């Protein structure tokens, strides 16, 4: 080959090359036979004009390096491309092209099968010239020459997913998060040997789920608790009256450690017992989601009150707490009172149907006195009595936040109601007062209304005196209350029935009682009237004798007695008429008593 002269090659020409120019090829001498395993590369020298031409004719592919087409190189592409050529069993193929009439040595063009090995992501998209290596061994033995070129990213279509031509992209199976915990519930039922509750499976995606009266028990509660640990749908949960017991309560506590979506929970009538109170207290202090919790009817006693007092004192999230229908006594009230005074989050507290009395009632009232946050408190069906009324009077004088107070059935008498009214006459925030079923009668209701009249700043809108009869005096003062508070609503037990006049006692009864009391015979009694012994007395003598014996009879009663005893109407009463009248009256009274006794129900016997 002469220097500077063009060299003709009988190989395939690149379809993208300039027909008027032949590409200069740098020929690598054929290696020795013992060096067949060495890499032989052909480096193609391209001009800037050819590079521009190749860039304009090559198909843009996102994420895959583009290679120029030449007369001495084979298009190397990855599987999945439309230019893919099936690979052969051999790692490399070679074709030797001999030029006739040339004194130059044998020339060989080496083409390689496409490599399936991925390229480093850091190399980026670029145009490469030459042949890529088949293996790491080839990279070590041979030398790969690359001509780094700039890529026009404006021509890359990043929205075409089909342009990604790589076999290394593995389709990842997307897994969806089980928001209801259905899988965990079924697995838990299998583990516990419990039949799944179909109602729970159908409604576990509802925000409000009611499972009350389902008889779950401790075993049925454990799978539900496992499901609720991952459930993100339920916000209000009602598990009342399921007899969960101690073990079921522990499962609920473990669930509340993980669940951060439930804000309302009803756990009433589940027979937790005193031992469960400590666990519930710890979890309620740790939980930051629950705002409404109902724990009524769970047999919590004075010992359990200590745990709930700690909850009331330290909680910052709970707004409604229901501890009704438990057995808190005097000691329980003494524990809960100071906690109520320190609480700063509770808006409503229900302590009804307990046994808060005496010192316990006083302690709770003192707690209300110092509380500055609570709006509603239910203390009905306890036993405040007179001591509690005095303490509550003091609380109403100082508390300026309480709006609703329920003191139904607390053994408050008329005296206690009048004392309580002294606090009402000063209070300016109370809007609802319930004092029904108390033995304060109409006089107590009158005292409360009188206190409202003395307070021009009172905003009371509801008065509840259920099952208490009122009289006309109360109606008159309540009309005055309505003039002062037009929006006032009153509820009472109705009007007292008018007093029926007492049935007058028959004068013969008084006469018979005197004879029996003084142990007299009827003849001896008659001789006191018969001064002359004629066995007959006039009306005047009979009336005079009545006055002397001391029997209290009015003139009308004396006249009635004379008319009944004077059977023949001759104006005199003889001894026989007195005997007949007295005996007839006694028989009549005996018959009446017999009828009354027969109509009364007999006591049941075993």
Coordinates of C-alpha atoms in Angstrom, one line a residue:
X1 CA 0.0 0.0 0.0
X2 CA 1.3 3.4 -1.0
X3 CA 1.3 6.2 1.5
X4 CA -1.5 8.7 1.0
X5 CA -3.2 6.5 -1.6
X6 CA -6.7 5.3 -1.2
X7 CA -7.3 1.7 -0.4
X8 CA -10.2 -0.2 -1.9
X9 CA -11.9 -2.8 0.1
X10 CA -14.2 -5.4 -1.3
X11 CA -16.3 -5.5 2.0
X12 CA -19.8 -4.1 2.6
X13 CA -20.1 -0.4 2.6
X14 CA -21.9 1.5 5.3
X15 CA -25.3 2.5 4.1
X16 CA -25.0 5.8 5.8
X17 CA -21.6 6.8 4.3
X18 CA -21.0 9.3 1.6
X19 CA -21.1 7.5 -1.7
X20 CA -18.4 9.8 -3.1
X21 CA -15.9 9.0 -0.4
X22 CA -14.6 5.8 0.8
X23 CA -14.0 5.4 4.5
X24 CA -10.4 5.0 5.4
X25 CA -9.9 1.7 7.2
X26 CA -7.1 1.0 9.5
X27 CA -6.2 -2.6 9.0
X28 CA -4.9 -4.7 11.8
X29 CA -2.6 -7.5 10.8
X30 CA -3.8 -11.0 11.3
X31 CA -2.6 -12.4 14.6
X32 CA -0.5 -15.5 14.8
X33 CA -2.3 -18.8 15.2
X34 CA -1.2 -19.1 18.8
X35 CA -2.8 -15.7 19.5
X36 CA -6.3 -16.4 18.3
X37 CA -7.6 -15.8 21.8
X38 CA -6.5 -12.2 21.9
X39 CA -8.9 -9.4 21.1
X40 CA -8.6 -8.0 17.7
X41 CA -10.3 -4.6 17.2
X42 CA -10.8 -2.4 14.3
X43 CA -10.8 1.3 15.0
X44 CA -12.8 3.3 12.7
X45 CA -11.8 6.8 12.1
X46 CA -14.7 9.1 11.4
X47 CA -14.8 12.7 10.4
X48 CA -17.0 15.3 11.9
X49 CA -19.1 15.3 8.8
X50 CA -19.7 11.6 9.1
X51 CA -20.5 11.9 12.8
X52 CA -23.2 14.5 12.1
X53 CA -24.6 12.3 9.4
X54 CA -24.7 9.2 11.7
X55 CA -26.4 11.2 14.4
X56 CA -29.1 12.4 12.0
X57 CA -29.8 8.9 10.7
X58 CA -29.6 6.7 13.8
X59 CA -32.7 6.0 15.8
X60 CA -32.8 7.7 19.2
X61 CA -33.2 5.2 22.0
X62 CA -33.6 6.2 25.6
X63 CA -31.2 4.6 28.1
X64 CA -29.3 2.6 25.3
X65 CA -26.0 3.6 23.7
X66 CA -26.2 4.2 19.9
X67 CA -23.6 2.8 17.6
X68 CA -22.8 4.1 14.1
X69 CA -23.3 1.8 11.1
X70 CA -20.1 1.2 9.1
X71 CA -19.0 -1.0 6.3
X72 CA -16.7 -3.0 8.5
X73 CA -18.8 -3.2 11.7
X74 CA -22.0 -5.1 12.5
X75 CA -24.9 -3.5 14.2
X76 CA -24.7 -4.6 17.8
X77 CA -28.0 -4.3 19.6
X78 CA -29.6 -5.7 22.7
X79 CA -32.4 -8.2 22.7
X80 CA -35.8 -6.6 22.2
X81 CA -34.7 -4.2 19.5
X82 CA -35.9 -4.3 16.0
X83 CA -32.3 -4.5 14.8
X84 CA -31.6 -7.6 17.0
X85 CA -29.7 -10.3 15.2
X86 CA -29.9 -13.7 16.7
X87 CA -26.8 -14.6 18.6
X88 CA -24.8 -17.7 17.7
X89 CA -23.2 -20.3 20.0
X90 CA -19.9 -18.9 19.3
X91 CA -18.8 -15.8 21.2
X92 CA -17.3 -14.2 18.1
X93 CA -17.6 -14.6 14.3
X94 CA -15.1 -13.5 11.8
X95 CA -15.1 -13.1 8.1
X96 CA -12.0 -12.7 6.1
X97 CA -12.1 -10.6 3.0
X98 CA -9.2 -11.0 0.6
X99 CA -8.5 -8.4 -2.0
X100 CA -7.4 -9.6 -5.4
X101 CA -4.4 -8.0 -7.0
X102 CA -3.1 -6.5 -3.8
X103 CA 0.2 -7.0 -2.2
X104 CA -1.1 -6.2 1.2
X105 CA -1.4 -8.9 3.8
X106 CA -4.7 -10.7 4.5
X107 CA -7.2 -8.4 6.0
X108 CA -9.9 -9.6 8.5
X109 CA -12.9 -7.9 9.8
X110 CA -14.0 -9.1 13.2
X111 CA -17.7 -8.8 14.3
X112 CA -18.9 -9.9 17.7
X113 CA -22.3 -11.1 18.9
X114 CA -24.3 -8.7 21.0
X115 CA -23.3 -8.8 24.7
X116 CA -26.0 -9.2 27.3
X117 CA -24.0 -7.7 30.0
X118 CA -25.3 -4.4 31.3
X119 CA -23.2 -1.4 31.2
X120 CA -22.6 0.8 34.3
X121 CA -25.4 3.3 34.8
X122 CA -22.8 6.0 35.4
X123 CA -21.5 5.9 31.8
X124 CA -24.6 7.7 30.6
X125 CA -25.9 7.6 27.0
X126 CA -23.2 8.1 24.4
X127 CA -22.1 7.1 20.9
X128 CA -19.4 4.5 20.8
X129 CA -17.2 3.5 17.9
X130 CA -15.4 0.2 17.6
X131 CA -16.6 -3.1 19.0
X132 CA -17.7 -3.8 22.6
X133 CA -16.1 -6.5 24.7
X134 CA -17.8 -9.8 25.3
X135 CA -16.4 -10.5 28.7
X136 CA -14.3 -9.1 31.5
X137 CA -11.5 -11.2 30.2
X138 CA -11.5 -9.5 26.9
X139 CA -11.5 -6.1 28.6
X140 CA -8.4 -7.1 30.5
X141 CA -6.5 -8.6 27.5
X142 CA -7.4 -6.2 24.7
X143 CA -7.7 -2.5 24.4
X144 CA -11.1 -0.9 23.6
X145 CA -10.9 2.5 21.9
X146 CA -13.9 4.8 22.2
X147 CA -14.6 8.1 20.7
X148 CA -16.7 10.0 23.3
X149 CA -19.3 12.1 21.5
X150 CA -21.9 14.5 22.7
X151 CA -25.6 13.4 22.7
X152 CA -28.4 15.7 21.6
X153 CA -30.9 15.0 24.5
X154 CA -33.5 17.2 22.7
X155 CA -34.1 14.2 20.3
X156 CA -34.6 11.7 23.2
X157 CA -38.3 10.8 23.8
X158 CA -38.5 10.1 27.5
X159 CA -42.2 9.4 27.4
X160 CA -41.8 6.4 25.0
X161 CA -41.7 3.4 27.3
X162 CA -41.1 1.0 24.3
X163 CA -37.9 2.8 23.6
X164 CA -36.2 1.2 26.6
X165 CA -34.4 -1.7 24.9
X166 CA -32.9 -3.7 27.8
X167 CA -33.4 -7.2 29.0
X168 CA -32.3 -6.3 32.5
X169 CA -35.5 -4.5 33.5
X170 CA -37.4 -6.8 35.8
X171 CA -41.1 -6.1 36.3
X172 CA -41.6 -5.8 40.0
X173 CA -44.9 -7.1 41.4
X174 CA -46.6 -4.2 43.2
X175 CA -48.0 -5.2 46.6
X176 CA -50.9 -3.2 48.0
X177 CA -51.1 -2.5 51.7
X178 CA -53.9 -4.3 53.5
X179 CA -55.7 -1.3 55.1
X180 CA -58.4 -3.4 56.8
X181 CA -56.2 -6.1 58.3
X182 CA -58.3 -8.9 56.7
X183 CA -55.4 -11.2 56.2
X184 CA -54.2 -10.8 59.7
X185 CA -57.7 -11.5 61.0
X186 CA -58.1 -14.8 59.1
X187 CA -54.6 -16.0 60.1
X188 CA -55.4 -15.1 63.7
X189 CA -58.6 -17.0 63.6
X190 CA -56.8 -20.1 62.3
X191 CA -54.2 -19.8 64.9
X192 CA -56.7 -19.4 67.7
X193 CA -59.1 -21.9 66.3
X194 CA -61.9 -19.4 66.2
X195 CA -64.7 -19.2 63.6
X196 CA -64.3 -15.8 61.8
X197 CA -67.1 -13.3 62.5
X198 CA -68.7 -12.6 59.1
X199 CA -70.1 -9.3 60.3
X200 CA -66.6 -8.1 61.1
X201 CA -65.3 -9.2 57.7
X202 CA -68.1 -7.4 55.9
X203 CA -67.7 -4.1 57.8
X204 CA -64.0 -3.9 58.7
X205 CA -63.6 -1.2 56.1
X206 CA -66.3 1.0 57.6
X207 CA -65.2 4.1 59.6
X208 CA -67.9 3.3 62.3
X209 CA -67.9 -0.3 63.4
X210 CA -70.3 -1.7 66.0
X211 CA -69.6 -5.2 67.4
X212 CA -71.7 -4.9 70.6
X213 CA -73.7 -8.0 71.8
X214 CA -71.7 -10.4 69.6
X215 CA -70.4 -12.5 72.5
X216 CA -66.8 -12.4 71.3
X217 CA -65.2 -13.4 74.6
X218 CA -61.4 -13.3 75.1
X219 CA -60.7 -15.8 72.3
X220 CA -62.8 -14.0 69.8
X221 CA -61.3 -10.7 70.6
X222 CA -57.6 -11.7 70.0
X223 CA -57.9 -12.1 66.2
X224 CA -59.9 -8.9 66.0
X225 CA -57.1 -7.1 67.9
X226 CA -54.5 -8.5 65.6
X227 CA -56.5 -7.2 62.6
X228 CA -57.0 -3.7 64.2
X229 CA -53.3 -3.3 64.7
X230 CA -52.9 -2.6 60.9
X231 CA -56.4 -1.4 60.2
X232 CA -56.5 2.2 59.0
X233 CA -60.2 2.5 58.2
X234 CA -62.0 2.2 61.5
X235 CA -62.3 5.4 63.5
X236 CA -65.2 4.6 65.9
X237 CA -65.3 1.1 67.5
X238 CA -68.1 -0.3 69.7
X239 CA -67.2 -3.5 71.6
X240 CA -69.7 -3.2 74.4
X241 CA -71.3 -6.2 76.1
X242 CA -68.9 -8.9 74.8
X243 CA -67.6 -10.2 78.2
X244 CA -64.0 -9.8 77.0
X245 CA -62.7 -10.4 80.5
X246 CA -59.0 -9.9 81.6
X247 CA -57.4 -11.7 78.6
X248 CA -59.6 -9.8 76.1
X249 CA -58.8 -6.6 77.8
X250 CA -55.0 -7.3 77.4
X251 CA -55.6 -7.9 73.7
X252 CA -57.3 -4.5 73.4
X253 CA -54.4 -2.8 75.2
X254 CA -51.9 -4.4 72.8
X255 CA -54.0 -3.3 69.9
X256 CA -54.1 0.3 71.2
X257 CA -50.3 0.4 71.3
X258 CA -50.2 0.0 67.5
X259 CA -53.4 1.5 66.2
X260 CA -53.3 5.3 65.7
X261 CA -56.6 5.8 63.9
X262 CA -59.3 4.9 66.5
X263 CA -60.6 8.0 68.3
X264 CA -63.8 6.6 69.8
X265 CA -64.1 3.3 71.7
X266 CA -66.9 1.8 73.8
X267 CA -65.7 -1.0 76.1
X268 CA -68.6 -1.0 78.5
X269 CA -70.1 -4.1 80.1
X270 CA -67.0 -6.3 79.5
X271 CA -66.4 -7.4 83.0
X272 CA -62.8 -6.3 83.1
X273 CA -62.5 -6.2 86.8
X274 CA -60.1 -4.3 89.1
X275 CA -56.9 -5.9 87.8
X276 CA -57.5 -4.6 84.3
X277 CA -57.7 -1.0 85.5
X278 CA -54.0 -0.7 85.8
X279 CA -53.3 -1.9 82.3
X280 CA -56.0 0.4 80.8
X281 CA -54.6 3.3 82.8
X282 CA -51.1 2.8 81.3
X283 CA -52.4 2.5 77.7
X284 CA -54.7 5.5 78.0
X285 CA -51.8 7.6 79.2
X286 CA -49.6 6.4 76.3
X287 CA -52.2 6.6 73.5
X288 CA -52.3 9.9 71.7
X289 CA -55.4 9.2 69.5
X290 CA -58.3 8.3 71.7
X291 CA -60.6 11.2 72.6
X292 CA -63.7 9.4 73.7
X293 CA -63.6 6.3 75.9
X294 CA -66.5 4.5 77.6
X295 CA -65.7 2.1 80.5
X296 CA -69.1 1.7 82.1
X297 CA -70.3 -1.4 83.9
X298 CA -66.9 -3.1 84.3
X299 CA -66.9 -3.7 88.1
X300 CA -64.2 -1.1 88.9
X301 CA -64.0 -0.5 92.6
X302 CA -62.1 2.0 94.8
X303 CA -58.7 0.4 94.0
X304 CA -59.3 0.8 90.3
X305 CA -60.2 4.5 91.0
X306 CA -56.6 5.1 91.7
X307 CA -55.5 4.1 88.2
X308 CA -58.3 6.2 86.6
X309 CA -57.4 9.1 88.8
X310 CA -53.9 9.0 87.3
X311 CA -55.5 9.0 83.8
X312 CA -57.7 12.0 84.5
X313 CA -54.8 13.9 86.0
X314 CA -52.3 13.3 83.2
X315 CA -54.2 12.9 80.0
X316 CA -54.0 15.6 77.4
X317 CA -56.1 14.0 74.7
X318 CA -59.2 12.4 76.2
X319 CA -62.2 14.7 76.0
X320 CA -65.0 12.3 77.1
X321 CA -64.6 9.7 79.9
X322 CA -67.5 7.5 81.0
X323 CA -67.0 5.5 84.3
X324 CA -70.6 5.1 85.1
X325 CA -72.3 1.9 86.6
X326 CA -69.2 0.9 88.5
X327 CA -68.7 0.5 92.2
X328 CA -66.7 3.6 93.2
X329 CA -67.4 4.3 96.8
X330 CA -66.3 7.0 99.3
X331 CA -62.6 6.2 98.9
X332 CA -63.0 6.2 95.1
X333 CA -64.5 9.7 95.2
X334 CA -61.7 10.9 97.5
X335 CA -59.2 9.6 94.8
X336 CA -61.0 11.0 91.8
X337 CA -61.7 14.5 93.3
X338 CA -58.1 15.9 93.3
X339 CA -57.6 14.5 89.8
X340 CA -60.7 16.3 88.5
X341 CA -59.3 19.5 89.9
X342 CA -56.0 19.1 88.0
X343 CA -57.4 17.9 84.6
X344 CA -57.1 20.2 81.6
X345 CA -58.5 18.2 78.7
X346 CA -61.8 16.6 79.8
X347 CA -64.9 18.3 78.5
X348 CA -67.4 15.8 79.8
X349 CA -67.2 13.3 82.7
X350 CA -69.8 10.7 83.6
X351 CA -69.6 9.2 87.2
X352 CA -73.3 8.3 87.4
X353 CA -74.6 5.1 89.1
X354 CA -71.8 4.8 91.6
X355 CA -71.8 5.2 95.4
X356 CA -70.1 8.6 95.8
X357 CA -71.3 9.9 99.1
X358 CA -70.2 11.7 102.3
X359 CA -66.4 12.4 102.0
X360 CA -66.3 11.0 98.5
X361 CA -69.1 13.4 97.3
X362 CA -67.4 16.3 99.0
X363 CA -64.1 15.5 97.3
X364 CA -65.7 15.3 93.9
X365 CA -67.5 18.6 94.5
X366 CA -64.2 20.2 95.5
X367 CA -62.6 19.0 92.3
X368 CA -65.4 20.6 90.3
X369 CA -64.8 23.8 92.2
X370 CA -61.2 24.1 91.1
X371 CA -61.6 22.7 87.6
X372 CA -61.4 25.3 84.8
X373 CA -62.0 23.2 81.7
X374 CA -64.9 20.8 82.2
X375 CA -68.2 21.7 80.6
X376 CA -70.5 18.7 81.6
X377 CA -70.5 16.3 84.5
X378 CA -73.1 13.6 85.4
X379 CA -73.3 12.7 89.1
X380 CA -76.7 11.2 89.1
X381 CA -77.7 8.1 91.1
X382 CA -75.0 8.4 93.7
X383 CA -75.9 9.6 97.2
X384 CA -74.7 13.2 97.7
X385 CA -77.3 14.0 100.3
X386 CA -77.1 17.1 102.5
X387 CA -73.2 17.0 102.8
X388 CA -72.8 16.8 99.0
X389 CA -75.4 19.6 98.5
X390 CA -73.4 21.9 100.7
X391 CA -70.1 21.1 98.9
X392 CA -71.8 21.5 95.5
X393 CA -73.2 24.9 96.6
X394 CA -69.6 26.0 97.2
X395 CA -68.5 24.6 93.9
X396 CA -71.1 26.5 91.9
X397 CA -70.1 29.8 93.6
X398 CA -66.5 29.5 92.3
X399 CA -66.7 27.5 89.1
X400 CA -67.1 29.6 86.1
X401 CA -66.9 27.0 83.3
X402 CA -69.4 24.3 84.1
X403 CA -72.5 24.4 81.9
X404 CA -74.4 21.2 82.6
X405 CA -74.9 19.5 86.0
X406 CA -76.9 16.3 86.6
X407 CA -77.8 15.6 90.2
X408 CA -80.7 13.3 89.6
X409 CA -81.6 10.9 92.4
X410 CA -79.0 12.0 95.0
X411 CA -81.1 12.0 98.1
X412 CA -81.3 15.8 98.1
X413 CA -84.1 17.0 100.4
X414 CA -85.9 20.3 100.4
X415 CA -83.3 21.7 102.8
X416 CA -80.5 20.5 100.5
X417 CA -82.2 22.1 97.5
X418 CA -82.5 25.4 99.3
X419 CA -78.7 25.3 100.2
X420 CA -77.9 24.4 96.6
X421 CA -79.9 27.3 95.4
X422 CA -77.5 29.7 97.2
X423 CA -74.8 28.6 94.7
X424 CA -77.2 29.0 91.8
X425 CA -78.0 32.5 92.8
X426 CA -74.3 33.4 92.1
X427 CA -73.4 31.2 89.2
X428 CA -73.3 32.8 85.7
X429 CA -72.4 29.8 83.4
X430 CA -74.8 27.0 84.3
X431 CA -77.3 26.4 81.5
X432 CA -78.8 23.0 82.5
X433 CA -79.7 21.7 86.0
X434 CA -81.2 18.2 86.5
X435 CA -82.5 17.4 89.9
X436 CA -85.3 14.9 89.3
X437 CA -86.2 12.0 91.5
X438 CA -85.0 13.7 94.7
X439 CA -87.1 13.8 97.8
X440 CA -87.2 17.6 97.9
X441 CA -90.9 17.9 97.0
X442 CA -92.5 21.1 95.8
X443 CA -90.7 23.2 98.5
X444 CA -87.3 22.3 97.1
X445 CA -88.3 23.2 93.5
X446 CA -89.7 26.5 94.9
X447 CA -86.3 27.2 96.6
X448 CA -84.4 26.6 93.3
X449 CA -86.7 29.0 91.4
X450 CA -86.4 31.6 94.1
X451 CA -82.6 31.4 93.8
X452 CA -82.9 32.0 90.0
X453 CA -85.0 35.1 90.6
X454 CA -82.2 36.5 92.9
X455 CA -79.6 36.1 90.1
X456 CA -80.2 38.6 87.2
X457 CA -77.1 37.2 85.4
X458 CA -78.4 33.6 85.4
X459 CA -78.4 31.9 82.0
X460 CA -80.2 28.7 83.0
X461 CA -82.3 27.3 80.1
X462 CA -83.3 23.9 81.4
X463 CA -84.7 22.8 84.7
X464 CA -85.5 19.1 85.2
X465 CA -87.6 18.2 88.2
X466 CA -88.8 14.8 86.9
X467 CA -91.0 12.8 89.1
X468 CA -91.5 15.6 91.6
X469 CA -95.0 16.9 92.2
X470 CA -95.4 20.6 92.4
X471 CA -98.2 22.8 93.7
X472 CA -99.8 26.1 92.9
X473 CA -97.3 28.0 94.9
X474 CA -94.5 26.7 92.6
X475 CA -96.5 27.6 89.5
X476 CA -96.8 31.2 90.6
X477 CA -93.1 31.6 91.2
X478 CA -92.2 29.8 88.0
X479 CA -94.3 32.3 86.1
X480 CA -92.0 35.0 87.5
X481 CA -88.9 33.0 86.4
X482 CA -90.3 32.8 82.9
X483 CA -90.6 36.5 82.7
X484 CA -86.9 36.9 83.7
X485 CA -85.7 33.9 81.5
X486 CA -88.1 33.6 78.5
X487 CA -86.1 30.6 77.1
X488 CA -86.4 28.5 80.2
X489 CA -87.7 25.0 79.7
X490 CA -89.2 23.2 82.7
X491 CA -89.9 19.5 83.3
X492 CA -91.6 18.2 86.5
X493 CA -93.7 15.3 87.7
X494 CA -97.1 17.1 87.4
X495 CA -99.4 19.0 89.8
X496 CA -100.2 17.7 93.2
X497 CA -103.7 16.3 93.4
X498 CA -106.1 18.4 95.5
X499 CA -106.4 17.3 99.0
X500 CA -109.6 15.3 99.6
X501 CA -111.5 16.1 102.8
X502 CA -111.1 13.5 105.4
X503 CA -114.1 11.3 105.9
X504 CA -115.6 12.2 109.2
X505 CA -115.4 9.7 112.0
X506 CA -118.8 8.3 112.9
X507 CA -119.8 9.5 116.4
X508 CA -120.7 6.0 117.4
X509 CA -117.0 5.1 116.9
X510 CA -115.9 7.7 119.4
X511 CA -118.6 6.4 121.8
X512 CA -117.4 2.8 121.4
X513 CA -113.8 3.8 121.8
X514 CA -114.5 5.5 125.1
X515 CA -116.4 2.5 126.5
X516 CA -113.5 0.2 125.4
X517 CA -110.8 2.5 126.7
X518 CA -112.3 2.8 130.1
X519 CA -113.3 -0.9 130.3
X520 CA -117.0 -0.1 131.0
X521 CA -120.1 -2.1 130.5
X522 CA -122.7 -0.6 128.3
X523 CA -125.1 -0.4 131.3
X524 CA -122.5 1.4 133.4
X525 CA -122.1 3.9 130.6
X526 CA -125.8 4.5 130.4
X527 CA -126.2 5.0 134.1
X528 CA -123.9 8.1 133.8
X529 CA -126.6 9.7 131.7
X530 CA -129.6 8.3 133.7
X531 CA -129.5 10.4 136.9
X532 CA -133.0 9.4 138.1
X533 CA -132.7 5.6 137.2
X534 CA -135.7 5.6 134.9
X535 CA -133.7 3.8 132.2
X536 CA -134.6 6.6 129.8
X537 CA -132.9 9.9 129.1
X538 CA -133.9 13.0 127.2
X539 CA -131.9 14.7 124.5
X540 CA -130.7 17.3 126.9
X541 CA -129.6 14.7 129.5
X542 CA -127.8 12.7 126.9
X543 CA -126.0 15.8 125.6
X544 CA -125.0 16.9 129.1
X545 CA -123.7 13.4 129.9
X546 CA -121.5 13.4 126.7
X547 CA -119.9 16.7 127.9
X548 CA -119.3 15.3 131.4
X549 CA -117.6 12.1 130.1
X550 CA -115.2 14.2 128.0
X551 CA -116.1 12.7 124.6
X552 CA -115.3 15.2 122.0
X553 CA -118.4 15.5 119.8
X554 CA -119.6 18.5 118.0
X555 CA -123.2 19.6 118.1
X556 CA -123.8 18.1 114.6
X557 CA -122.3 14.7 115.7
X558 CA -124.5 14.7 118.9
X559 CA -127.5 15.4 116.8
X560 CA -126.6 12.6 114.4
X561 CA -126.1 10.2 117.3
X562 CA -129.4 11.0 118.8
X563 CA -131.3 10.5 115.6
X564 CA -129.7 7.1 115.1
X565 CA -130.3 5.9 118.7
X566 CA -133.9 7.2 119.0
X567 CA -135.4 4.5 116.8
X568 CA -139.1 5.2 117.7
X569 CA -138.7 8.9 117.5
X570 CA -140.3 9.7 120.9
X571 CA -137.6 12.3 121.8
X572 CA -136.0 10.0 124.4
X573 CA -133.4 7.3 124.4
X574 CA -134.0 4.3 126.6
X575 CA -131.4 1.6 127.4
X576 CA -132.7 -0.9 124.9
X577 CA -132.3 1.6 122.1
X578 CA -128.7 2.2 123.1
X579 CA -128.0 -1.5 123.2
X580 CA -129.6 -2.1 119.8
X581 CA -127.8 0.9 118.2
X582 CA -124.4 -0.1 119.6
X583 CA -124.7 -3.7 118.7
X584 CA -125.8 -3.0 115.2
X585 CA -122.9 -0.6 114.6
X586 CA -120.4 -3.2 115.8
X587 CA -121.8 -5.8 113.5
X588 CA -121.6 -3.4 110.6
X589 CA -118.0 -2.5 111.3
X590 CA -117.0 -6.2 111.6
X591 CA -118.6 -7.0 108.2
X592 CA -116.7 -4.1 106.6
X593 CA -113.4 -5.3 108.1
X594 CA -114.1 -8.8 106.8
X595 CA -114.6 -7.6 103.3
X596 CA -111.4 -5.5 103.4
X597 CA -109.4 -8.5 104.6
X598 CA -110.8 -10.8 101.9
X599 CA -109.9 -8.4 99.1
X600 CA -106.3 -8.0 100.2
X601 CA -103.8 -10.3 98.3
X602 CA -102.4 -13.1 100.4
X603 CA -98.7 -13.3 100.9
X604 CA -96.9 -15.9 98.8
X605 CA -95.7 -19.0 100.6
X606 CA -93.1 -21.6 99.7

